[in-house]
Structures are given as C-alpha cells and as structure tokens.
PDB file of C-alpha atoms in Angstrom:
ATOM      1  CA  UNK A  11     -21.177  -4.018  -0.831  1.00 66.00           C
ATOM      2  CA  UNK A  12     -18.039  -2.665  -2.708  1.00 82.00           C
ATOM      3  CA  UNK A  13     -15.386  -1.405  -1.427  1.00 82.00           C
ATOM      4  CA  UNK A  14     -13.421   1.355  -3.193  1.00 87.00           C
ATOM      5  CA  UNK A  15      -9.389   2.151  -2.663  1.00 86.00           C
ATOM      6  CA  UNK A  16      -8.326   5.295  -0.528  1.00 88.00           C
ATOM      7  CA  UNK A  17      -5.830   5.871  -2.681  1.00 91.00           C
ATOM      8  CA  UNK A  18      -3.159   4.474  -5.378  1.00 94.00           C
ATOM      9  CA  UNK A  19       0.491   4.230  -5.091  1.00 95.00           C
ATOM     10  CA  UNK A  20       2.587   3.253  -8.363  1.00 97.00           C
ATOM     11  CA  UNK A  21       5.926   2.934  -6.710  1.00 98.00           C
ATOM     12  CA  UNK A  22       8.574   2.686  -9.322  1.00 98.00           C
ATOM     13  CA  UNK A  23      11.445   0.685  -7.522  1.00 98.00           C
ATOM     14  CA  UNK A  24      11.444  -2.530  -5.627  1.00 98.00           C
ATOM     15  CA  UNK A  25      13.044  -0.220  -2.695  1.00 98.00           C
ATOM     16  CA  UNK A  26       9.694   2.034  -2.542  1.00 98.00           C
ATOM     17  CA  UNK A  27       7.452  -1.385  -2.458  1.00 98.00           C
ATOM     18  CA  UNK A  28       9.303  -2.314   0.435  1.00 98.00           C
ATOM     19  CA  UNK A  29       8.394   1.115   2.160  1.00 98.00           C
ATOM     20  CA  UNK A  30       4.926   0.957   1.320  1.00 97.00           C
ATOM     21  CA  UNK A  31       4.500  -2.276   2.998  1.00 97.00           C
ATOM     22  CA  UNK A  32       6.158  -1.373   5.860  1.00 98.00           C
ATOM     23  CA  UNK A  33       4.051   1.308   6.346  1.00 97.00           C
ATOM     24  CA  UNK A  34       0.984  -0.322   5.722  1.00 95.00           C
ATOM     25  CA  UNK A  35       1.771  -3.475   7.714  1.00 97.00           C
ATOM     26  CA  UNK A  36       2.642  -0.497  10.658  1.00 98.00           C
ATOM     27  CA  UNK A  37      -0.705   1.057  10.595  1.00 96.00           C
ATOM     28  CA  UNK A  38      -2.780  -2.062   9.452  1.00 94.00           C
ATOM     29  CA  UNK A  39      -3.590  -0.698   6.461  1.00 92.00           C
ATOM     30  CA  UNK A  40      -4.678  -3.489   3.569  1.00 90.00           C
ATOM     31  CA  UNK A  41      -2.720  -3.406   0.552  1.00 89.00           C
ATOM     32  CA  UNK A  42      -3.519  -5.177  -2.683  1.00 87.00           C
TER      33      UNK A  42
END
C-alpha cells in the first residue's frame, strides 16, 4: 500500500518551518 501526500509546503524561511511544525505537531498531522 502507498501512501500519497495531502499536500506540499515549500516554506522559504527557517521562521515558516517552525510554523508548519507547530501546526502539524497541533493537529497530529505527519510531516516528512
């Protein structure tokens, strides 16, 4: 079984990597 991504974030600064896993972690969302 493979698994394909919901979506794709290219985040630009080190700041907006730091949101995005925030966010993620919130919601349990898995992040590669």
């Amino acid at each position: 079984m493979t698994k394909v991504p919901g979506c794709v974030i290219m985040p630009l600064t080190t700041e907006e990597v730091q949101k995005i896993v925030k966010v993620c972690n919130r919601y349990k969302v898995p992040f590669v």
